[in-house]
Coordinates of C-alpha atoms and ligand atoms in Angstrom, one line a residue:
M1 CA 28.9 30.0 6.4
S2 CA 30.2 29.2 9.8
L3 CA 31.8 25.9 8.8
Q4 CA 35.4 25.4 9.8
A5 CA 36.6 24.1 6.5
E6 CA 40.1 23.4 7.6
E7 CA 41.2 19.9 8.2
E8 CA 43.1 19.0 11.3
T9 CA 45.5 16.2 11.7
F10 CA 45.8 14.0 14.7
R11 CA 48.0 11.1 15.7
F12 CA 46.8 7.8 17.1
Q13 CA 48.3 6.9 20.4
A14 CA 51.8 5.4 20.2
E15 CA 52.1 1.9 18.7
A16 CA 48.7 2.3 17.0
A17 CA 50.2 1.8 13.6
Q18 CA 51.9 -1.4 14.8
I19 CA 48.8 -2.7 16.3
L20 CA 46.8 -2.0 13.2
D21 CA 49.4 -3.7 11.1
L22 CA 49.4 -6.7 13.4
M23 CA 45.6 -7.0 13.3
A24 CA 45.3 -6.6 9.6
N25 CA 48.0 -9.2 8.9
S26 CA 46.8 -11.7 11.5
L27 CA 43.2 -11.5 10.4
Y28 CA 43.8 -11.5 6.7
S29 CA 42.9 -15.2 6.3
N30 CA 39.4 -14.2 7.7
K31 CA 39.2 -10.9 5.9
E32 CA 35.5 -11.0 5.4
I33 CA 34.9 -10.2 9.0
F34 CA 35.5 -6.6 8.3
L35 CA 31.9 -6.4 7.0
R36 CA 30.5 -8.2 10.0
E37 CA 32.3 -5.7 12.4
L38 CA 31.0 -2.6 10.6
V39 CA 27.5 -4.0 10.2
S40 CA 27.4 -4.9 13.9
N41 CA 28.5 -1.3 14.9
S42 CA 25.7 0.1 12.7
S43 CA 23.2 -2.2 14.3
D44 CA 24.3 -1.1 17.8
A45 CA 24.1 2.6 16.6
I46 CA 20.5 2.1 15.6
D47 CA 19.7 0.4 18.9
R48 CA 21.3 3.3 20.8
L49 CA 19.2 5.8 18.9
R50 CA 16.1 4.0 19.7
I51 CA 16.9 4.0 23.4
E52 CA 17.9 7.6 23.5
R53 CA 14.7 8.6 21.8
F54 CA 12.7 7.4 24.8
S55 CA 14.1 10.2 26.9
R56 CA 14.7 12.7 24.1
P57 CA 11.7 12.5 21.7
E58 CA 13.1 15.6 19.9
L59 CA 15.8 13.3 18.3
A60 CA 13.2 12.0 15.8
E61 CA 13.9 13.4 12.4
D62 CA 11.5 13.5 9.5
G63 CA 11.1 10.4 7.4
D64 CA 13.8 8.5 9.2
D65 CA 11.7 5.9 11.0
E66 CA 12.9 2.9 9.1
P67 CA 16.2 1.8 10.6
R68 CA 18.5 0.6 7.8
I69 CA 22.0 -0.6 7.1
Q70 CA 23.0 -0.2 3.5
V71 CA 26.0 -1.8 2.0
S72 CA 27.0 -0.6 -1.5
F73 CA 30.0 -0.7 -3.8
D74 CA 31.5 1.3 -6.6
K75 CA 33.6 -0.8 -9.0
D76 CA 35.2 2.1 -10.7
A77 CA 36.2 3.9 -7.5
G78 CA 37.2 0.6 -5.9
T79 CA 35.1 1.3 -2.8
I80 CA 32.7 -0.4 -0.5
T81 CA 30.4 1.8 1.6
V82 CA 28.5 0.9 4.8
A83 CA 25.9 3.4 5.9
D84 CA 23.4 3.5 8.7
N85 CA 20.8 6.0 10.1
G86 CA 21.7 5.2 13.7
I87 CA 22.8 7.6 16.4
G88 CA 25.9 8.9 14.7
M89 CA 28.8 10.6 16.5
S90 CA 29.8 14.1 17.6
R91 CA 33.3 15.3 17.0
E92 CA 34.3 14.4 20.5
E93 CA 32.8 11.0 20.2
V94 CA 34.7 10.4 17.0
I95 CA 38.0 11.3 18.6
E96 CA 37.2 9.2 21.6
N97 CA 35.7 6.1 19.9
I98 CA 37.5 6.0 16.6
G99 CA 40.7 7.9 17.4
T100 CA 41.6 5.5 20.1
I101 CA 42.6 2.1 19.0
A102 CA 43.7 0.1 21.9
K103 CA 41.3 -0.3 24.7
S104 CA 43.0 -0.6 28.1
G105 CA 45.2 -3.6 28.3
T106 CA 44.9 -4.4 24.6
S107 CA 48.1 -2.8 23.5
E108 CA 50.2 -4.3 26.3
F109 CA 48.7 -7.7 25.5
L110 CA 49.3 -7.4 21.8
R111 CA 52.9 -6.3 22.3
S112 CA 53.5 -9.3 24.6
L113 CA 52.6 -11.8 21.9
T114 CA 55.4 -13.9 20.4
G115 CA 55.9 -14.5 16.7
D116 CA 53.7 -17.6 16.6
Q117 CA 51.0 -16.1 18.6
R118 CA 50.9 -13.1 16.3
R119 CA 49.7 -15.3 13.5
D120 CA 47.1 -16.9 15.8
T121 CA 43.9 -15.3 14.5
A122 CA 41.9 -16.8 17.3
L123 CA 44.0 -14.8 19.8
I124 CA 43.8 -11.6 17.9
G125 CA 40.2 -12.1 17.1
Q126 CA 39.2 -12.0 20.8
F127 CA 39.5 -8.3 20.9
G128 CA 36.5 -7.7 18.8
V129 CA 38.7 -5.7 16.5
G130 CA 35.7 -3.7 15.6
F131 CA 36.0 -0.7 13.4
Y132 CA 39.6 -1.2 12.6
A133 CA 38.8 -4.5 10.9
A134 CA 38.2 -2.1 7.9
F135 CA 41.9 -1.8 7.5
I136 CA 42.2 -5.5 6.7
V137 CA 41.0 -4.8 3.2
A138 CA 41.1 -1.0 2.9
E139 CA 44.2 1.2 2.4
R140 CA 42.1 4.3 3.3
V141 CA 38.9 4.7 5.3
V142 CA 36.7 7.7 5.3
L143 CA 34.0 8.0 7.9
T144 CA 31.3 10.7 7.8
T145 CA 28.9 11.0 10.6
R146 CA 26.5 13.3 12.4
R147 CA 25.1 12.8 15.9
A148 CA 21.3 12.7 16.2
G149 CA 20.1 16.0 17.6
L150 CA 23.1 18.1 16.3
P151 CA 22.6 20.7 13.5
V152 CA 23.2 19.8 9.9
D153 CA 26.5 21.7 9.8
E154 CA 28.0 19.7 12.7
G155 CA 28.8 16.6 10.7
V156 CA 32.3 15.2 11.0
R157 CA 34.6 13.6 8.5
W158 CA 37.3 11.3 9.8
A159 CA 39.9 9.9 7.3
S160 CA 42.9 7.7 7.8
D161 CA 45.2 5.3 6.0
G162 CA 45.7 3.5 9.3
K163 CA 49.4 4.4 9.5
G164 CA 49.4 6.5 12.6
E165 CA 47.5 9.6 11.7
Y166 CA 44.0 10.6 11.0
T167 CA 42.4 13.8 9.9
L168 CA 39.2 15.4 11.1
E169 CA 37.0 17.9 9.3
T170 CA 33.7 19.5 10.1
V171 CA 31.3 19.0 7.3
E172 CA 27.7 19.4 6.4
R173 CA 25.6 16.2 6.5
A174 CA 21.9 16.2 5.9
E175 CA 21.0 12.9 7.5
R176 CA 22.1 11.8 11.0
G177 CA 24.0 8.5 11.1
T178 CA 27.2 7.2 9.9
T179 CA 28.7 6.4 6.5
I180 CA 32.0 4.5 6.1
V181 CA 33.8 4.4 2.8
L182 CA 36.5 1.8 2.4
H183 CA 39.0 2.4 -0.4
L184 CA 40.1 -1.1 -1.1
R185 CA 43.7 -2.2 -1.3
D186 CA 45.1 -3.4 -4.6
G187 CA 44.0 -7.0 -5.2
E188 CA 40.7 -6.8 -3.3
D189 CA 38.6 -6.2 -6.4
E190 CA 36.8 -9.5 -6.0
L191 CA 34.9 -8.0 -3.1
L192 CA 33.3 -5.5 -5.5
N193 CA 30.6 -7.9 -6.3
E194 CA 27.0 -8.0 -5.2
H195 CA 26.8 -11.7 -5.0
R196 CA 30.0 -11.9 -2.9
L197 CA 28.9 -9.2 -0.4
R198 CA 25.5 -10.8 0.0
S199 CA 27.0 -14.1 0.8
I200 CA 29.3 -12.6 3.4
I201 CA 26.4 -10.9 5.1
K202 CA 24.3 -14.0 4.9
R203 CA 27.1 -15.9 6.5
Y204 CA 28.2 -13.6 9.3
S205 CA 25.3 -11.2 9.9
D206 CA 22.2 -13.1 9.2
H207 CA 20.9 -12.7 12.7
I208 CA 21.5 -8.9 12.9
A209 CA 18.1 -7.6 14.0
R210 CA 18.0 -4.8 11.4
P211 CA 17.5 -5.1 7.7
I212 CA 20.8 -5.0 5.7
T213 CA 20.5 -4.2 2.0
V214 CA 23.2 -4.6 -0.7
G215 CA 23.4 -2.4 -3.8
E216 CA 20.2 -1.1 -5.4
D217 CA 18.0 -3.9 -4.0
D218 CA 15.8 -2.7 -1.2
S219 CA 15.0 -6.1 0.2
A220 CA 17.0 -7.3 3.2
V221 CA 19.7 -9.9 2.7
N222 CA 19.5 -11.1 6.3
Q223 CA 16.7 -12.7 8.3
A224 CA 16.6 -9.5 10.3
S225 CA 15.4 -11.3 13.4
A226 CA 17.5 -11.7 16.4
L227 CA 18.7 -15.3 16.5
W228 CA 17.7 -15.9 20.1
T229 CA 14.1 -15.1 19.3
R230 CA 13.8 -17.9 16.8
P231 CA 12.5 -21.3 17.9
K232 CA 15.1 -23.8 19.0
S233 CA 13.7 -26.3 16.5
E234 CA 14.6 -24.1 13.6
L235 CA 18.2 -23.7 14.7
K236 CA 21.2 -26.0 14.3
D237 CA 24.4 -26.2 16.2
G238 CA 26.1 -24.5 13.2
D239 CA 23.7 -21.5 13.5
Y240 CA 24.5 -21.1 17.2
H241 CA 28.3 -21.4 16.6
E242 CA 28.3 -18.8 13.8
Y243 CA 26.3 -16.5 16.0
Y244 CA 28.7 -17.0 18.9
K245 CA 31.6 -16.1 16.7
Q246 CA 30.0 -13.0 15.5
L247 CA 29.1 -12.0 19.0
T248 CA 32.5 -12.5 20.5
G249 CA 35.0 -12.3 17.7
D250 CA 36.2 -15.7 18.7
F251 CA 37.3 -17.9 15.8
T252 CA 36.7 -21.3 17.6
D253 CA 33.4 -22.9 18.3
P254 CA 32.0 -22.6 21.8
L255 CA 32.2 -25.8 24.0
G256 CA 28.5 -25.5 24.8
Y257 CA 25.5 -23.3 24.9
V258 CA 22.1 -22.8 26.6
H259 CA 19.2 -21.4 24.8
A260 CA 16.0 -21.0 26.9
K261 CA 12.9 -19.0 26.5
V262 CA 11.2 -18.5 29.8
E263 CA 7.6 -17.3 30.4
G264 CA 6.0 -16.8 33.8
R265 CA 6.4 -14.2 36.5
Y266 CA 9.2 -12.8 34.3
D267 CA 9.5 -13.2 30.6
Y268 CA 13.0 -13.5 29.2
T269 CA 15.3 -15.4 26.8
L270 CA 18.7 -16.6 27.6
L271 CA 21.3 -17.5 25.0
L272 CA 24.6 -18.3 26.9
F273 CA 27.8 -19.8 25.6
V274 CA 30.8 -21.4 27.2
P275 CA 33.8 -20.5 25.0
S276 CA 36.5 -23.0 24.3
R277 CA 39.4 -20.7 25.2
A278 CA 40.0 -18.3 28.0
P279 CA 39.9 -14.7 26.8
Y280 CA 43.1 -12.7 27.4
D281 CA 41.5 -10.5 30.1
L282 CA 40.0 -13.3 32.2
W283 CA 42.2 -12.4 35.1
M284 CA 42.0 -8.6 34.7
P285 CA 40.0 -6.9 37.4
E286 CA 37.4 -5.7 34.9
P287 CA 37.2 -8.1 32.1
G288 CA 35.9 -6.3 29.0
Q289 CA 33.4 -8.6 27.5
G290 CA 30.5 -10.1 29.3
V291 CA 26.9 -10.9 28.7
R292 CA 24.8 -8.5 26.6
L293 CA 21.5 -7.3 28.1
H294 CA 18.7 -6.6 25.7
V295 CA 15.3 -5.3 26.5
Q296 CA 12.7 -6.4 24.0
R297 CA 15.5 -7.2 21.6
V298 CA 17.1 -3.8 21.8
F299 CA 20.7 -3.9 22.9
I300 CA 21.1 -2.1 26.2
L301 CA 24.5 -2.8 27.7
E302 CA 27.2 -5.3 28.1
D303 CA 28.0 -6.3 31.6
N304 CA 30.4 -8.5 33.5
G305 CA 29.5 -8.9 37.1
R306 CA 25.9 -8.0 37.5
L307 CA 24.2 -10.2 35.0
L308 CA 26.2 -13.3 36.0
P309 CA 28.3 -13.9 39.1
R310 CA 32.0 -13.4 38.8
Y311 CA 32.9 -17.0 38.8
L312 CA 31.0 -17.4 35.6
R313 CA 32.7 -14.4 34.0
F314 CA 33.9 -16.5 31.0
V315 CA 30.3 -17.0 29.8
R316 CA 29.3 -14.9 26.8
G317 CA 25.9 -14.4 25.3
I318 CA 22.6 -12.6 25.5
I319 CA 19.9 -12.0 28.1
D320 CA 16.8 -10.5 26.6
S321 CA 14.2 -9.4 29.1
A322 CA 10.6 -8.2 28.5
D323 CA 10.2 -6.8 32.0
L324 CA 12.8 -4.1 32.3
P325 CA 12.4 -0.5 31.1
L326 CA 14.3 0.4 27.9
N327 CA 16.1 3.2 29.7
V328 CA 17.5 0.7 32.3
S329 CA 20.9 1.7 33.7
R330 CA 23.6 -0.2 35.5
E331 CA 22.4 1.3 38.8
I332 CA 18.8 0.1 38.2
L333 CA 20.1 -3.4 37.4
Q334 CA 21.6 -3.6 40.9
G335 CA 18.3 -3.6 42.6
S336 CA 16.1 -5.2 40.0
Q337 CA 14.1 -8.2 41.0
A338 CA 13.7 -9.2 37.4
I339 CA 17.5 -9.3 37.1
D340 CA 18.0 -11.2 40.3
H341 CA 15.5 -13.8 39.0
I342 CA 17.1 -14.1 35.6
R343 CA 20.5 -14.3 37.1
A344 CA 19.5 -17.1 39.4
S345 CA 18.0 -19.1 36.5
A346 CA 21.0 -18.4 34.3
V347 CA 23.3 -19.8 37.0
K348 CA 21.2 -22.9 37.4
K349 CA 21.1 -23.5 33.7
L350 CA 24.8 -23.0 33.2
L351 CA 25.8 -25.3 36.1
R352 CA 23.4 -27.9 34.6
L353 CA 25.1 -27.5 31.2
L354 CA 28.5 -28.1 32.8
K355 CA 27.3 -31.1 34.7
D356 CA 25.8 -32.6 31.6
M357 CA 29.1 -32.0 29.8
A358 CA 31.1 -33.5 32.6
D359 CA 28.9 -36.6 32.7
G360 CA 28.3 -37.0 29.0
E361 CA 31.5 -35.6 27.4
P362 CA 34.3 -35.9 29.9
D363 CA 37.0 -35.1 27.3
K364 CA 35.3 -31.8 26.5
Y365 CA 34.8 -31.1 30.1
A366 CA 38.5 -31.7 30.7
E367 CA 39.2 -29.0 28.1
F368 CA 36.7 -26.7 29.9
W369 CA 38.4 -27.4 33.2
T370 CA 41.8 -26.5 31.8
Q371 CA 40.6 -23.2 30.5
F372 CA 38.1 -22.1 33.2
G373 CA 38.4 -24.4 36.2
A374 CA 40.4 -21.9 38.3
V375 CA 37.6 -19.4 37.7
L376 CA 34.7 -21.8 38.4
K377 CA 36.4 -22.8 41.7
E378 CA 35.7 -19.3 43.0
G379 CA 32.1 -20.2 43.1
V380 CA 32.8 -22.5 46.1
F381 CA 33.3 -19.5 48.4
D382 CA 31.4 -16.9 46.3
D383 CA 28.1 -18.7 45.9
P384 CA 27.3 -20.9 49.0
A385 CA 23.8 -21.5 47.6
H386 CA 25.4 -23.6 44.7
R387 CA 28.3 -25.0 46.6
E388 CA 27.1 -28.6 46.3
D389 CA 26.6 -28.3 42.5
I390 CA 30.0 -26.6 42.1
A391 CA 31.7 -29.2 44.3
G392 CA 30.5 -31.8 41.9
L393 CA 32.2 -30.0 39.0
L394 CA 35.6 -29.6 40.6
R395 CA 38.6 -31.6 39.3
F396 CA 41.9 -32.2 41.0
T397 CA 45.2 -33.7 40.4
S398 CA 45.9 -36.5 42.9
T399 CA 48.5 -38.9 43.9
R400 CA 46.6 -41.5 41.9
S401 CA 45.5 -39.5 38.9
G402 CA 48.9 -38.7 37.4
R403 CA 49.8 -35.2 36.2
E404 CA 47.5 -34.7 33.3
A405 CA 44.4 -36.6 34.4
R406 CA 42.1 -35.2 37.1
V407 CA 39.7 -36.7 39.6
S408 CA 36.4 -35.4 40.9
L409 CA 35.5 -35.6 44.5
A410 CA 33.1 -38.4 43.7
D411 CA 36.0 -40.3 42.1
Y412 CA 38.0 -39.7 45.2
V413 CA 35.2 -40.9 47.5
S414 CA 34.6 -44.0 45.5
G415 CA 38.3 -44.9 45.8
M416 CA 38.6 -44.4 49.5
K417 CA 40.1 -47.3 51.5
D418 CA 38.1 -49.3 54.0
G419 CA 37.9 -47.3 57.2
Q420 CA 39.0 -44.1 55.6
D421 CA 36.6 -41.3 56.7
K422 CA 38.4 -38.1 55.4
I423 CA 39.4 -36.6 52.1
Y424 CA 43.1 -35.7 52.2
Y425 CA 44.7 -32.9 50.4
L426 CA 48.1 -31.2 50.2
L427 CA 48.5 -27.5 49.3
A428 CA 51.8 -26.7 47.6
P429 CA 53.1 -24.0 45.4
G430 CA 53.5 -26.3 42.5
L431 CA 52.7 -29.8 41.4
S432 CA 56.4 -30.9 41.4
D433 CA 56.7 -29.7 45.0
A434 CA 53.5 -31.4 45.9
A435 CA 54.4 -34.7 44.4
A436 CA 57.8 -34.7 46.1
S437 CA 56.5 -33.6 49.5
P438 CA 57.5 -35.7 52.5
H439 CA 54.0 -35.2 53.9
L440 CA 52.8 -37.8 51.4
E441 CA 55.2 -40.6 52.5
A442 CA 52.9 -42.4 54.9
F443 CA 49.9 -41.9 52.7
R444 CA 51.7 -43.5 49.8
A445 CA 52.8 -46.3 52.1
K446 CA 49.2 -46.9 53.1
D447 CA 48.0 -46.3 49.5
I448 CA 45.7 -43.5 50.6
E449 CA 44.9 -41.0 47.8
V450 CA 45.8 -37.4 48.4
L451 CA 44.6 -34.4 46.3
L452 CA 47.4 -32.2 45.2
L453 CA 46.4 -28.6 45.2
D454 CA 48.7 -26.1 43.5
D455 CA 46.4 -23.3 42.6
A456 CA 46.6 -20.1 44.6
V457 CA 42.8 -20.2 45.0
D458 CA 42.7 -23.8 46.3
N459 CA 43.2 -22.9 49.9
F460 CA 40.0 -20.9 49.8
V461 CA 38.3 -23.8 48.0
V462 CA 39.1 -26.4 50.7
T463 CA 38.2 -24.1 53.5
G464 CA 35.0 -23.0 51.7
L465 CA 34.1 -26.6 51.0
A466 CA 35.1 -28.1 54.4
Q467 CA 33.4 -31.4 53.5
Y468 CA 32.0 -33.3 50.7
E469 CA 29.2 -35.9 51.1
G470 CA 29.8 -35.8 54.8
K471 CA 33.6 -36.5 54.4
Q472 CA 35.7 -33.9 56.0
L473 CA 38.6 -32.4 54.0
Q474 CA 41.9 -32.7 55.8
S475 CA 45.3 -31.3 55.0
V476 CA 48.1 -33.8 55.2
A477 CA 50.4 -31.0 56.3
Q478 CA 48.6 -29.5 59.1
G479 CA 48.1 -30.7 62.7
P480 CA 49.3 -34.0 64.0
P481 CA 49.4 -36.9 61.4
D482 CA 45.8 -38.0 61.0
F483 CA 45.0 -41.1 59.1
G484 CA 41.3 -41.0 60.0
G485 CA 40.2 -44.5 60.8
M486 CA 43.3 -45.8 59.1
A487 CA 46.1 -45.7 61.8
D488 CA 46.5 -49.1 63.4
E489 CA 47.0 -49.6 67.1
A490 CA 50.6 -50.8 66.7
E491 CA 51.5 -47.5 65.0
K492 CA 49.9 -45.4 67.7
E493 CA 51.8 -47.3 70.3
A494 CA 55.1 -46.9 68.5
A495 CA 54.5 -43.2 68.2
E496 CA 53.9 -42.9 71.9
Q497 CA 57.0 -44.8 72.7
A498 CA 59.0 -42.7 70.3
D499 CA 57.7 -39.5 72.1
T500 CA 59.2 -40.8 75.3
A501 CA 62.4 -42.1 73.8
Y502 CA 63.0 -38.8 72.0
A503 CA 61.9 -36.4 74.7
D504 CA 65.4 -35.1 75.5
L505 CA 66.4 -34.7 71.9
L506 CA 63.1 -32.8 71.2
G507 CA 63.8 -30.4 74.0
K508 CA 67.3 -29.6 72.7
L509 CA 66.2 -29.2 69.2
K510 CA 63.4 -26.8 70.3
E511 CA 66.0 -24.7 72.2
H512 CA 68.3 -24.5 69.2
L513 CA 65.4 -23.6 66.9
D514 CA 63.9 -21.1 69.2
G515 CA 62.3 -18.3 67.0
K516 CA 62.2 -20.6 63.9
A517 CA 60.2 -23.6 64.8
F518 CA 57.0 -23.2 66.7
D519 CA 57.3 -26.7 68.0
V520 CA 59.4 -29.9 67.4
R521 CA 57.8 -33.3 67.6
V522 CA 58.1 -36.9 66.5
T523 CA 55.9 -38.0 63.7
S524 CA 54.5 -41.2 62.1
R525 CA 53.9 -39.2 58.9
L526 CA 57.3 -39.9 57.3
T527 CA 58.7 -43.1 56.0
T528 CA 61.9 -42.0 54.1
S529 CA 62.6 -38.3 54.9
P530 CA 64.2 -37.4 58.2
A531 CA 61.9 -34.4 58.8
C532 CA 59.2 -32.2 57.5
I533 CA 57.4 -28.9 58.3
V534 CA 53.7 -28.9 59.1
A535 CA 51.3 -26.1 60.1
N536 CA 50.0 -25.8 63.6
E537 CA 46.4 -27.2 63.7
A538 CA 45.2 -24.0 65.5
E539 CA 46.1 -21.9 62.5
T540 CA 43.1 -20.4 60.7
D541 CA 42.5 -20.9 57.0
F542 CA 43.9 -17.4 56.4
T543 CA 47.3 -18.3 57.8
V544 CA 47.2 -21.3 55.5
A545 CA 46.5 -18.9 52.7
R546 CA 49.3 -16.6 53.6
R547 CA 51.7 -19.4 53.7
L548 CA 51.5 -19.7 49.9
R549 CA 52.8 -16.2 49.7
G550 CA 55.9 -14.6 51.2
S551 CA 58.4 -17.3 52.3
G552 CA 55.8 -20.0 51.7
L553 CA 56.0 -21.1 55.3
P554 CA 53.1 -21.4 57.8
A555 CA 52.9 -18.7 60.5
Q556 CA 53.5 -21.4 63.1
P557 CA 55.8 -24.0 61.5
I558 CA 56.2 -27.2 63.4
L559 CA 59.3 -29.4 62.7
E560 CA 58.4 -33.1 62.7
I561 CA 61.1 -35.7 62.8
N562 CA 61.0 -39.3 61.7
P563 CA 62.2 -41.6 64.5
G564 CA 62.8 -44.4 61.9
H565 CA 65.4 -42.3 60.0
P566 CA 69.0 -43.3 60.7
L567 CA 70.0 -39.6 60.9
V568 CA 67.5 -39.0 63.6
E569 CA 68.4 -42.1 65.5
R570 CA 72.0 -41.1 65.4
L571 CA 71.3 -37.6 66.8
N572 CA 69.3 -39.3 69.6
R573 CA 72.2 -41.5 70.5
G574 CA 74.8 -38.7 70.4
Q575 CA 73.0 -35.8 72.0
D576 CA 76.2 -34.4 73.4
D577 CA 77.4 -33.7 69.8
P578 CA 78.8 -30.2 70.0
R579 CA 77.4 -29.7 66.5
L580 CA 73.8 -30.5 67.5
A581 CA 72.8 -26.9 66.8
D582 CA 74.1 -27.2 63.3
W583 CA 72.2 -30.5 62.9
A584 CA 69.0 -28.9 64.1
H585 CA 69.2 -26.0 61.7
V586 CA 70.1 -28.2 58.7
L587 CA 67.2 -30.6 59.5
Y588 CA 64.9 -27.6 59.8
D589 CA 66.1 -25.9 56.6
Q590 CA 65.9 -29.0 54.5
A591 CA 62.4 -29.7 55.7
V592 CA 61.5 -26.1 54.7
L593 CA 63.1 -26.8 51.2
T594 CA 61.1 -30.0 50.6
S595 CA 57.9 -28.2 51.6
G596 CA 58.4 -26.0 48.5
A597 CA 59.1 -22.9 50.6
R598 CA 62.2 -20.7 50.7
I599 CA 64.8 -20.9 53.5
E600 CA 65.6 -17.6 55.2
E601 CA 69.4 -17.7 55.0
P602 CA 70.6 -20.0 52.2
G603 CA 74.2 -18.9 53.0
A604 CA 74.0 -20.0 56.6
F605 CA 72.4 -23.3 55.6
V606 CA 75.2 -24.1 53.1
S607 CA 78.0 -23.2 55.5
R608 CA 76.5 -25.3 58.3
L609 CA 76.0 -28.2 55.9
N610 CA 79.7 -27.9 54.8
D611 CA 80.9 -27.7 58.3
L612 CA 79.0 -30.9 59.1
L613 CA 80.4 -32.6 56.0
V614 CA 84.0 -31.6 57.0
S615 CA 83.5 -32.9 60.5
L616 CA 82.2 -36.2 59.2
T617 CA 85.2 -36.5 56.9
D618 CA 87.6 -35.7 59.7
G619 CA 85.9 -38.3 61.8
D620 CA 86.4 -40.8 59.1
Q621 CA 90.1 -40.1 58.9
S622 CA 90.8 -40.2 62.6
G623 CA 88.6 -43.2 63.0
Ligands
ADP701 P1 33.3 -1.7 19.8 O1 32.2 -1.7 18.8 O2 33.8 -3.0 20.3 O3 33.0 -0.7 20.9 P2 34.6 -0.4 17.6 O4 36.1 -0.1 17.4 O5 34.0 -1.2 16.6 O6 34.6 -1.1 19.0 O7 33.9 1.0 17.8 C1 34.2 1.9 18.7 C2 33.1 2.8 19.0 O8 32.9 3.7 17.9 C3 31.8 2.1 19.3 O9 31.6 1.6 20.6 C4 30.8 3.2 19.0 O10 30.7 4.1 20.1 C5 31.5 4.0 17.9 N1 31.0 3.6 16.5 C6 31.5 2.7 15.7 N2 30.8 2.6 14.6 C7 29.7 3.4 14.7 C8 28.5 3.7 13.9 N3 28.3 3.2 12.8 N4 27.7 4.6 14.5 C9 27.9 5.2 15.7 N5 29.0 4.9 16.5 C10 29.9 4.1 16.0

């Protein structure tokens, strides 16, 4: 025989043992999920075989046409076995799929968890722990498999105690497919029970589209029909929730779902869920999970980016199309009209679901916003066609809302003052900076609400949006102070007078701040602070964006001074002060600080300030 009988030992990649341990311990309170994970892998393997057979009919083997997933147990040996006649794996595939524990990013993430988080099953569960869930209940796992199409003597046996090493052996295996034997840990005997196994399958795997049998009984334990193909009237919230958890590995119920069967030019079914918590990889460039595409109920691929737009990348679920070919590839998806159509309808239905939630269950929507608002916002500039709908879903902190509560643009508009014709906002690196910003002083005094935007993406949102219901969005920190229709004539006059009265001082300050301030001017924006920095109105949105990075300053910073402030009045009276340059820099730097930005030379600022303090003290003594 040409069989290589010898067994080879391999090591998992570093930390694998730790990760396994962590998973097993964290998930122990939900240990039954081990079966759900294995059964779901078997079901996928059967689907993949079916797809591959379309292009490679030679893969058909005698008498194997009935797909099946068999669960059995042996009380004496203390084992549970899960077997399928799916596609199986070659030696390389076993090494790649089963020998690699942590998908990219997973191990870093797991290591970063703190003690409490490590016990948080919901967090750990997000990974779709998959095959390794076997080690929650097993001390040793033996997997035997043969890839469809490979000769009988190219079977593979993989065995491991999950402690860092596994062995591989080439074996003979008559049937293609995969068999997994779990040698249970001490104390897990209660699982060696037909009734128990049936109820676990019923609970977690009822909707698996393939028949699952337990023990000697040949009849399927599960419904063996895909959940989304069943009529809505038959299904309860609980069914959907259970299905969602199986699909995603999440341990918490979703916030909402859409289930729609559409017939017409294209026939398809959508079952889409909005999770209640952000997955750990929401902000990674290529989030792992997405929406699963099925063609005539056969699982084809999971995709994040093509089936739904990126700003809905938190959505999980199923799209099942009757119009695509079974051998559809990612490339074909790109140009498919059926997919374009389905995608457009999915977006519409999801935005409608969110709107209904926002209108009908505001508390729930607030939870949604906390988890996914920053992602949904991207839709404002990514999906102009739905900009209006998305604008209605946006929520902001404002000078009226307080820190935790949030307002919608509609709330804002309904609270506008008589004569107010603009929606005001302030972009700041953080909410504390925003709330303390001098730019708000006059708006506070006039009781005009200002939206406080502290999210990096917000500057794209306001420029993308530009207006809402005909009301222009206006920054309170850009351009000359603009109170829309709200400035009274007396104020305008006072400002003009101040300009003349301060012309000399402005000229001197400008000279001293050459290279730092783009311009210096008098403002009516301030009531209590002596000065503030604003962005030049001619700056484009991208310079506004850039100002949130780097030093945090606009590219063309303008120093505005408050003519009503005693310090400014004093400078105006004593323009011959030899320390005017110091005053100019100190005014400028403190305005930079209150804008939430960094000052270029903190050392120079402090020594100038100290010099001024000393000079004032000296003045006191001599006077
Ligand atoms: P996931 O299913 O999320 O990809 P798993 O750890 O459960 O992660 O499985 C890793 C891979 O191993 C699967 O993607 C699949 O390629 C392969 N695999 C697991 N179980 C089987 C099986 N019963 N038959 C064929 N391949 C399998």
